[in-house]
Tab-separated table of C-alpha atoms and ligand atoms in Angstrom:
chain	number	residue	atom	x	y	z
A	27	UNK	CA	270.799	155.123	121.942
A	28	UNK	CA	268.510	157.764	122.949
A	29	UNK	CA	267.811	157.169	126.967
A	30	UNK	CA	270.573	156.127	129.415
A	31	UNK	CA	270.135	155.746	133.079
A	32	UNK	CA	273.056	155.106	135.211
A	33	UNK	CA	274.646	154.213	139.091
A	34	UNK	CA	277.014	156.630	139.225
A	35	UNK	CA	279.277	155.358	142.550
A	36	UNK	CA	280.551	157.240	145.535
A	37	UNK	CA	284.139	157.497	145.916
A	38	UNK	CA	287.213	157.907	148.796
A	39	UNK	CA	289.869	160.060	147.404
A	40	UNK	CA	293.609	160.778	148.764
A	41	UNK	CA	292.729	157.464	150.981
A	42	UNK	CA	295.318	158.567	153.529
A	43	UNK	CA	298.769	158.909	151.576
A	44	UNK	CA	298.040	159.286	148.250
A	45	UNK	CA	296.796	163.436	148.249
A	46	UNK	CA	295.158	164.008	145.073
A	47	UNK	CA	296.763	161.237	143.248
A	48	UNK	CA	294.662	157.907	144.507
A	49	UNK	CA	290.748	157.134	144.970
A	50	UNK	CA	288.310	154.462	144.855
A	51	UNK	CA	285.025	153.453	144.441
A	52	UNK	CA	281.967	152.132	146.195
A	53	UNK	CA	279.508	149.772	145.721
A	54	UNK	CA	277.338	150.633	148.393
A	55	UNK	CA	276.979	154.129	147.656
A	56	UNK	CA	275.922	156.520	144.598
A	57	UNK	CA	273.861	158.433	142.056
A	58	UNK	CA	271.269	157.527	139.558
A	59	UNK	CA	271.320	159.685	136.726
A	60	UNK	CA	268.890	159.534	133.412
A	61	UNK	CA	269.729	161.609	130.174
A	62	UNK	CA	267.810	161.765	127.667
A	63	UNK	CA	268.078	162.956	124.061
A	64	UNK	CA	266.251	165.827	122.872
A	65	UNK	CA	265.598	167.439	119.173
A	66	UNK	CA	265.883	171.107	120.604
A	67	UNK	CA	269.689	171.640	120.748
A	68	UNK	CA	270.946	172.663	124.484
A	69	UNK	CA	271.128	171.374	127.637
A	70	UNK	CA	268.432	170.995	130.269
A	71	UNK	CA	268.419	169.909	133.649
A	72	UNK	CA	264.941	169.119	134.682
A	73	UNK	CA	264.824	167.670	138.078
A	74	UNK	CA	266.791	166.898	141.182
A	75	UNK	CA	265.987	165.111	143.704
A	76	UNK	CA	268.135	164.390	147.327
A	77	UNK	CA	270.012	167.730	147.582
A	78	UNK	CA	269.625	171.220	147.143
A	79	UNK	CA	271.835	171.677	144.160
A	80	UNK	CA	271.286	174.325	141.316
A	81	UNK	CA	269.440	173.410	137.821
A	82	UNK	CA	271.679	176.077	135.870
A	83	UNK	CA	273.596	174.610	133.463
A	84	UNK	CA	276.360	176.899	134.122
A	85	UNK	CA	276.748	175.890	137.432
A	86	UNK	CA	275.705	172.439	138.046
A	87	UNK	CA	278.802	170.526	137.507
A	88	UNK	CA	276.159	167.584	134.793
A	89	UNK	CA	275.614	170.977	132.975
A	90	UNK	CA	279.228	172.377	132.524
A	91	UNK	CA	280.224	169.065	131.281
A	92	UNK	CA	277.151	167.716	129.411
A	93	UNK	CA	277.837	171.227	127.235
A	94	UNK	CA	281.627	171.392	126.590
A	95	UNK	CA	281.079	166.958	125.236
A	96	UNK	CA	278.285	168.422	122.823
A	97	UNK	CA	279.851	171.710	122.015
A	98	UNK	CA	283.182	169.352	121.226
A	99	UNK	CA	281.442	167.109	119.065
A	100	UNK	CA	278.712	170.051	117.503
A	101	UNK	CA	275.903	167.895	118.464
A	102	UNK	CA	273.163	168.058	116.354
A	103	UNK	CA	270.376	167.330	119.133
A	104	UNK	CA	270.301	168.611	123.003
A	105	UNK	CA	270.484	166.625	126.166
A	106	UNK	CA	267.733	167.054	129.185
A	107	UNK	CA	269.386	165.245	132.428
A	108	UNK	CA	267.390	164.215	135.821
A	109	UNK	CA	269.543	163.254	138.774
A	110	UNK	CA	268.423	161.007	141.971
A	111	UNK	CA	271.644	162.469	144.192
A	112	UNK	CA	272.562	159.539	147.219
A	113	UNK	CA	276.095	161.125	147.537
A	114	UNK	CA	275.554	164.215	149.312
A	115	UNK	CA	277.306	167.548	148.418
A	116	UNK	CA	280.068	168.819	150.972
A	117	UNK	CA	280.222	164.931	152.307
A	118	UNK	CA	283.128	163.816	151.244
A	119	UNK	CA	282.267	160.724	148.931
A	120	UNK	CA	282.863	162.939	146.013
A	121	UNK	CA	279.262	164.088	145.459
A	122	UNK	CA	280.276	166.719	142.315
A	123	UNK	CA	282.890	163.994	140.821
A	124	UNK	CA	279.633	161.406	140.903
A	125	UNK	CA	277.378	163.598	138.867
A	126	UNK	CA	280.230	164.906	136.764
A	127	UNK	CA	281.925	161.829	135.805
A	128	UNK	CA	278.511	160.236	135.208
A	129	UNK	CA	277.475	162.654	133.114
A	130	UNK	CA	280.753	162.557	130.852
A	131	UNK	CA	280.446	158.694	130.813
A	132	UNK	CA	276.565	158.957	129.846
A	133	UNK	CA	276.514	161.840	127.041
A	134	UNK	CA	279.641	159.352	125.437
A	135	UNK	CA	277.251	156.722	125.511
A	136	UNK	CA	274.785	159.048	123.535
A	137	UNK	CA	276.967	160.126	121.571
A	138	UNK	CA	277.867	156.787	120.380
A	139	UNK	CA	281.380	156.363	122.158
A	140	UNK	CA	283.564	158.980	120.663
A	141	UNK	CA	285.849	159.918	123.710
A	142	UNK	CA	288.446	157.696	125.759
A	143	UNK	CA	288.071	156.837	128.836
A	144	UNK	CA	290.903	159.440	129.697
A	145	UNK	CA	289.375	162.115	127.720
A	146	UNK	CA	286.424	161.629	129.484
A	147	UNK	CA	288.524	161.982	132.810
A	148	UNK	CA	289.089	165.153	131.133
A	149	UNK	CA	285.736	166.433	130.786
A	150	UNK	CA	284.714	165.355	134.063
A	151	UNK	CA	287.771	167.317	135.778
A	152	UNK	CA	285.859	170.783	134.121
A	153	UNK	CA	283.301	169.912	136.594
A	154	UNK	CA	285.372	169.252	139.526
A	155	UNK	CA	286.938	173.194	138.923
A	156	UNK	CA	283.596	174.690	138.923
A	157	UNK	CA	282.468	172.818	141.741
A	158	UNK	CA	285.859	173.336	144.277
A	159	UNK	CA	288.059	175.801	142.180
A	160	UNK	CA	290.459	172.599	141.428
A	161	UNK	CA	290.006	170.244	138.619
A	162	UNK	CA	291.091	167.947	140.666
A	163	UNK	CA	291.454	164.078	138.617
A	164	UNK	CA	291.396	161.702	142.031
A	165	UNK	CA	287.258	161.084	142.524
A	166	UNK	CA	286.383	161.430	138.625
A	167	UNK	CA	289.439	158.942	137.765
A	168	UNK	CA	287.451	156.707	140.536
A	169	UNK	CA	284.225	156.717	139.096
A	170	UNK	CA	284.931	156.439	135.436
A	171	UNK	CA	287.837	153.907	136.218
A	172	UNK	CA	286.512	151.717	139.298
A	173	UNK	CA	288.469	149.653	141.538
A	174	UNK	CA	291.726	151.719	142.741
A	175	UNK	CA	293.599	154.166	140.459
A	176	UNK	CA	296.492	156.422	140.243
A	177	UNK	CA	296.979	160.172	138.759
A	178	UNK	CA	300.290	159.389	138.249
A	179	UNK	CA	300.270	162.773	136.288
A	180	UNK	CA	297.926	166.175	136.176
A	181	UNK	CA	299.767	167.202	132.900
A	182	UNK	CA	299.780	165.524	130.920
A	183	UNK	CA	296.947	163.790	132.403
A	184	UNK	CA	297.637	160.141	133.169
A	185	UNK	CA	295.900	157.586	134.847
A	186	UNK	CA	296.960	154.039	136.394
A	187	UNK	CA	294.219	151.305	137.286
A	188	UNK	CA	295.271	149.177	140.095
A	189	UNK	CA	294.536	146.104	141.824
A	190	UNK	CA	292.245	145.407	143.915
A	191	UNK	CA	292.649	143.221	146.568
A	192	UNK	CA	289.509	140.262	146.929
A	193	UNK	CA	289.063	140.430	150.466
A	194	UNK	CA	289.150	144.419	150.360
A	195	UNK	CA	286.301	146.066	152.085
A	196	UNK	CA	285.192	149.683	153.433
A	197	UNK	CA	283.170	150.986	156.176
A	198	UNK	CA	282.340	154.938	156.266
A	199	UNK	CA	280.918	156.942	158.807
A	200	UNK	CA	279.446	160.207	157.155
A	201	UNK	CA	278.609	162.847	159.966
A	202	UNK	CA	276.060	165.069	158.585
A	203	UNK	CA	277.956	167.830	158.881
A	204	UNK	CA	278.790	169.849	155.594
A	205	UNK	CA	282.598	170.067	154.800
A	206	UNK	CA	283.303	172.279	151.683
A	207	UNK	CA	285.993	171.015	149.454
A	208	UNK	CA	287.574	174.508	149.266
A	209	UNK	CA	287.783	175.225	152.683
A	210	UNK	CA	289.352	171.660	153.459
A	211	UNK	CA	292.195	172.653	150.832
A	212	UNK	CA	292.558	176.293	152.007
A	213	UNK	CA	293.211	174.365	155.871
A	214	UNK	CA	296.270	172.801	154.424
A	215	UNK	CA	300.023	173.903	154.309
A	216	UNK	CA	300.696	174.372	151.368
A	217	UNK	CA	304.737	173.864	151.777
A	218	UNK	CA	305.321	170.638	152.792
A	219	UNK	CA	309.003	170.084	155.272
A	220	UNK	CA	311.065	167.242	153.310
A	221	UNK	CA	310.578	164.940	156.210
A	222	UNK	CA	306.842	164.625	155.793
A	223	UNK	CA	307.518	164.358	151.571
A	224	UNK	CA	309.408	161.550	152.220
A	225	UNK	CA	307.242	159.321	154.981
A	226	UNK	CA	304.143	160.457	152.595
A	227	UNK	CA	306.212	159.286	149.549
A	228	UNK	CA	307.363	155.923	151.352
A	229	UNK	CA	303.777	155.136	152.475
A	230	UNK	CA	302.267	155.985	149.007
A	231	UNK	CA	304.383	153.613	147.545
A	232	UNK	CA	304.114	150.740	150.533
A	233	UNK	CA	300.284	151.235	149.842
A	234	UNK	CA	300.136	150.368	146.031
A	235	UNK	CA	303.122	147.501	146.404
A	236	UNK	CA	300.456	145.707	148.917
A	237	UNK	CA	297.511	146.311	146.441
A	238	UNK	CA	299.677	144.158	143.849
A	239	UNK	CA	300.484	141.672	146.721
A	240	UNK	CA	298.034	141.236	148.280
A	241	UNK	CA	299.821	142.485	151.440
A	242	UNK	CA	296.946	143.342	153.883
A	243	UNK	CA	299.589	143.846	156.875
A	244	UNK	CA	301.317	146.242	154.240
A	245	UNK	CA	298.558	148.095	153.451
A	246	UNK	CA	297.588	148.675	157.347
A	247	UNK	CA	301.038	149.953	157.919
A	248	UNK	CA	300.961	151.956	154.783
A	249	UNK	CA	297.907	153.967	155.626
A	250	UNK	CA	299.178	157.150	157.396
A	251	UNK	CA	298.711	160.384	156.109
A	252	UNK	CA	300.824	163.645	157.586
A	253	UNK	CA	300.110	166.111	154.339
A	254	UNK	CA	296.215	166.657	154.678
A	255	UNK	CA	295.003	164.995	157.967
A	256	UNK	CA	296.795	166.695	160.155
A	257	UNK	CA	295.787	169.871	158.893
A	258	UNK	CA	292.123	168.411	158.452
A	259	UNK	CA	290.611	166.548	161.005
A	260	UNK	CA	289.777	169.799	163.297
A	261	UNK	CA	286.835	170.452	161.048
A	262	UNK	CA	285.583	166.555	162.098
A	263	UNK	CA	284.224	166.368	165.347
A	264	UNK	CA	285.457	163.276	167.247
A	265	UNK	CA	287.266	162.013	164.450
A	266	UNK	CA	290.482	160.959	166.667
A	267	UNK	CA	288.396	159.244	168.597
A	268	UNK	CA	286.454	157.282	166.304
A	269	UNK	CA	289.769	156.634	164.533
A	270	UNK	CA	290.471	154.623	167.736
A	271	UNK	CA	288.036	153.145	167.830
A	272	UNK	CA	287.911	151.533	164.625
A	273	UNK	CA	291.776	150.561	165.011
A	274	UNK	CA	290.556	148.759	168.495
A	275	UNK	CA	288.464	146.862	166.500
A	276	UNK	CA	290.881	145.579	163.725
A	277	UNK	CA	290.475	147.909	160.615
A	278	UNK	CA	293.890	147.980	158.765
A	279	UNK	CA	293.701	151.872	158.602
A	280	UNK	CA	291.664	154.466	158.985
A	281	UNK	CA	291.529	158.102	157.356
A	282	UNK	CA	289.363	160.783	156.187
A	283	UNK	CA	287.465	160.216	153.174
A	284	UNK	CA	288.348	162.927	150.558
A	285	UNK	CA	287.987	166.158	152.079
A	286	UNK	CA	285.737	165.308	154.518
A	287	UNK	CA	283.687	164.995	157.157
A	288	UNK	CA	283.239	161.531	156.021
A	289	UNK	CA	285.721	158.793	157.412
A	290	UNK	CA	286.572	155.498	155.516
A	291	UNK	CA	288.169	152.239	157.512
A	292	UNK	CA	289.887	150.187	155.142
A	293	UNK	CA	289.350	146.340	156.758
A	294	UNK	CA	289.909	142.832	155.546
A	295	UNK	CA	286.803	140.993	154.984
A	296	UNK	CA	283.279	141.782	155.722
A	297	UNK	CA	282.728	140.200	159.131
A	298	UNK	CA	285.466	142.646	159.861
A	299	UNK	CA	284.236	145.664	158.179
A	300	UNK	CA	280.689	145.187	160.285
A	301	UNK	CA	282.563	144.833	163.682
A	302	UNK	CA	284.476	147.910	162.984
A	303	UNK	CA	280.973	149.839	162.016
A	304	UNK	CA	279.494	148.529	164.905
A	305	UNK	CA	282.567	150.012	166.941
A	306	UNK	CA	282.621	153.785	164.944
A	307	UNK	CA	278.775	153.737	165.260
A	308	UNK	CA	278.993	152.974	169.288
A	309	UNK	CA	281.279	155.472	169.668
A	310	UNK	CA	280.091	158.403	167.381
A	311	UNK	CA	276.547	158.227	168.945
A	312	UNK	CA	278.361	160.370	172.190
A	313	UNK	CA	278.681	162.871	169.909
A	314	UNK	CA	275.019	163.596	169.503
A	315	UNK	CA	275.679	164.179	165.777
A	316	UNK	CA	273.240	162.722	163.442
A	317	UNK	CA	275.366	160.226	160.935
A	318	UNK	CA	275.085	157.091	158.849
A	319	UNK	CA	277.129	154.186	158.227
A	320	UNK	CA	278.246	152.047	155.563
A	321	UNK	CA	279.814	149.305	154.505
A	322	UNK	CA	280.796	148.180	151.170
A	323	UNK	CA	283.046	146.286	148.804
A	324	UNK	CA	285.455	148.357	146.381
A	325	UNK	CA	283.494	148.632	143.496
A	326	UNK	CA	285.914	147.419	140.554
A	327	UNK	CA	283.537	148.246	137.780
A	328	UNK	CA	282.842	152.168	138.671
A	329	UNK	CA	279.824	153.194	136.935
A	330	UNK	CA	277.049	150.808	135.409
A	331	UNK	CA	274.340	151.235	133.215
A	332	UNK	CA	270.830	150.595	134.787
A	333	UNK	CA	268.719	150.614	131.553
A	334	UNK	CA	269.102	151.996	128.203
A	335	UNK	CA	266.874	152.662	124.939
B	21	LIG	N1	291.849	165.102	146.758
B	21	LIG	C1	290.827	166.050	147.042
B	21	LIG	C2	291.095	166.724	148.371
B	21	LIG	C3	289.522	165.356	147.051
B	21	LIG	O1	291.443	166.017	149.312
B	21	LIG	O2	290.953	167.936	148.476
B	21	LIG	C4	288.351	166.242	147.259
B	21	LIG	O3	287.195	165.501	147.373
């Protein structure tokens, strides 16, 4: 293979009580991303379109990780990368975890399928640290996983793929207002009282029990979050509010989406998910913020391949 072009998805991390350790992702939602082989040895990054991101390999998060896969493997040709960016930096839908899982799943495909599926988790996570300071495993895991999954551990890495519900849908409201990972972690408390350890413990587990059961009641009861949101959802305009108003209008939870601005309503079937966008979009538009809204199934498959050569 010497041309791959990819749909590299959006994704909701933390999804209320699982902080770093649970994400999933969209179908509605994500990146296309071409690579291409090249004679010249190196990496090049020759065009992006949709945000205002850097072409230096250094510092583009498809650069650090597109060089430490050939570097690894002493790759006797280069790699020139184009990306088509729908997730949008500083949004919340994991915008760096999109472009750097896809690239770690792509440059595998290049190179013929060396690297696991974990290891590639791996690479991708040296592209979440240069992007937020933390190579953090929750969106990458998403993408290169699909559906729902667990990092049940940083180190040694490991990663659990869980169910996913059938009549499982998502509706996100993404304020276009620009939330930096960093500064959504730096908000946070970084010593959590045992009380809090324990409901965030008990609703973590409630959560994944209903995603093997089925258990849509159990999953609306299980998504509370009193670790990040707390701590978070000053830096969202309106976002109690909108919260309420989704919950009015039947969505089995609602939370924000990584670490924001974005906020995801988890709902049971799609006439349901629209109602509750209709609702969040109603009641955002006071705000006089510009935002868009989505709805989508969990996307089980994470990324797909769009064409190859
Ligand atoms: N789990 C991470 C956080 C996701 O909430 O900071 C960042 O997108």
């Amino acid at each position: 293979m010497n041309y791959i072009k990819i749909f590299s998805p959006a994704t909701v991390a933390n999804v209320s009580c699982g902080f770093d350790v649970l994400g999933f992702a969209l179908n509605a939602i994500g990146d296309e991303m071409v690579f291409k082989k090249t004679t010249k040895k190196g990496v090049k990054i020759k065009k992006i379109e949709g945000a205002n991101l850097t072409c230096n390999i250094k510092k583009n998060v498809a650069g650090v990780v597109a060089i430490a896969m050939l570097n690894k493997v002493n790759a006797d040709f280069g790699i020139e990368i184009e990306l088509l960016k729908k997730v949008k930096p500083g949004s919340g839908l994991g915008s760096s975890a999109s472009s750097a899982a896809g690239a770690a799943f792509a440059i595998n495909e290049l190179l013929g399928n060396p690297f696991t599926r974990l290891e590639l988790t791996e690479f991708a996570r040296t592209g979440e640290r240069v992007a937020c300071g933390s190579p953090i495993a929750d969106n990458v895991a998403a993408v290169l996983y699909g559906g729902f999954i667990l990092v049940k551990s940083y180190e040694p890495l490991e990663i659990i793929k869980l169910p996913v519900p059938e009549d499982l849908w998502v509706t996100i409201i993404h304020p276009q207002i620009e939330v930096k990972t960093e500064d959504a972690r730096n908000a946070l408390n970084p010593l959590v009282p045992i009380a809090d350890a324990v409901k965030q413990s008990a609703n973590l587990a409630g959560l994944i029990s209903a995603l093997y059961t089925d258990d849509y009641q159990l999953i609306s009861r299980s998504l509370i979050d009193v670790i990040a949101e707390p701590y978070r959802k000053n830096l969202i305009p309106h976002f109690e509010e909108v919260k309420k108003a989704g919950l009015k209008n039947g969505a089995l939870g609602i939370g924000i989406s990584g670490s924001g601005p974005s906020i995801f309503a988890l709902c049971k079937g799609k006439e349901n998910a629209m109602s509750v966008a209709e609702a969040m979009k109603e009641d955002y538009q006071n705000t006089g913020i510009e935002f868009y809204i989505y709805t989508s199934k969990i996307n089980n498959q994470g990324i797909i391949i769009l064409d190859s050569k």
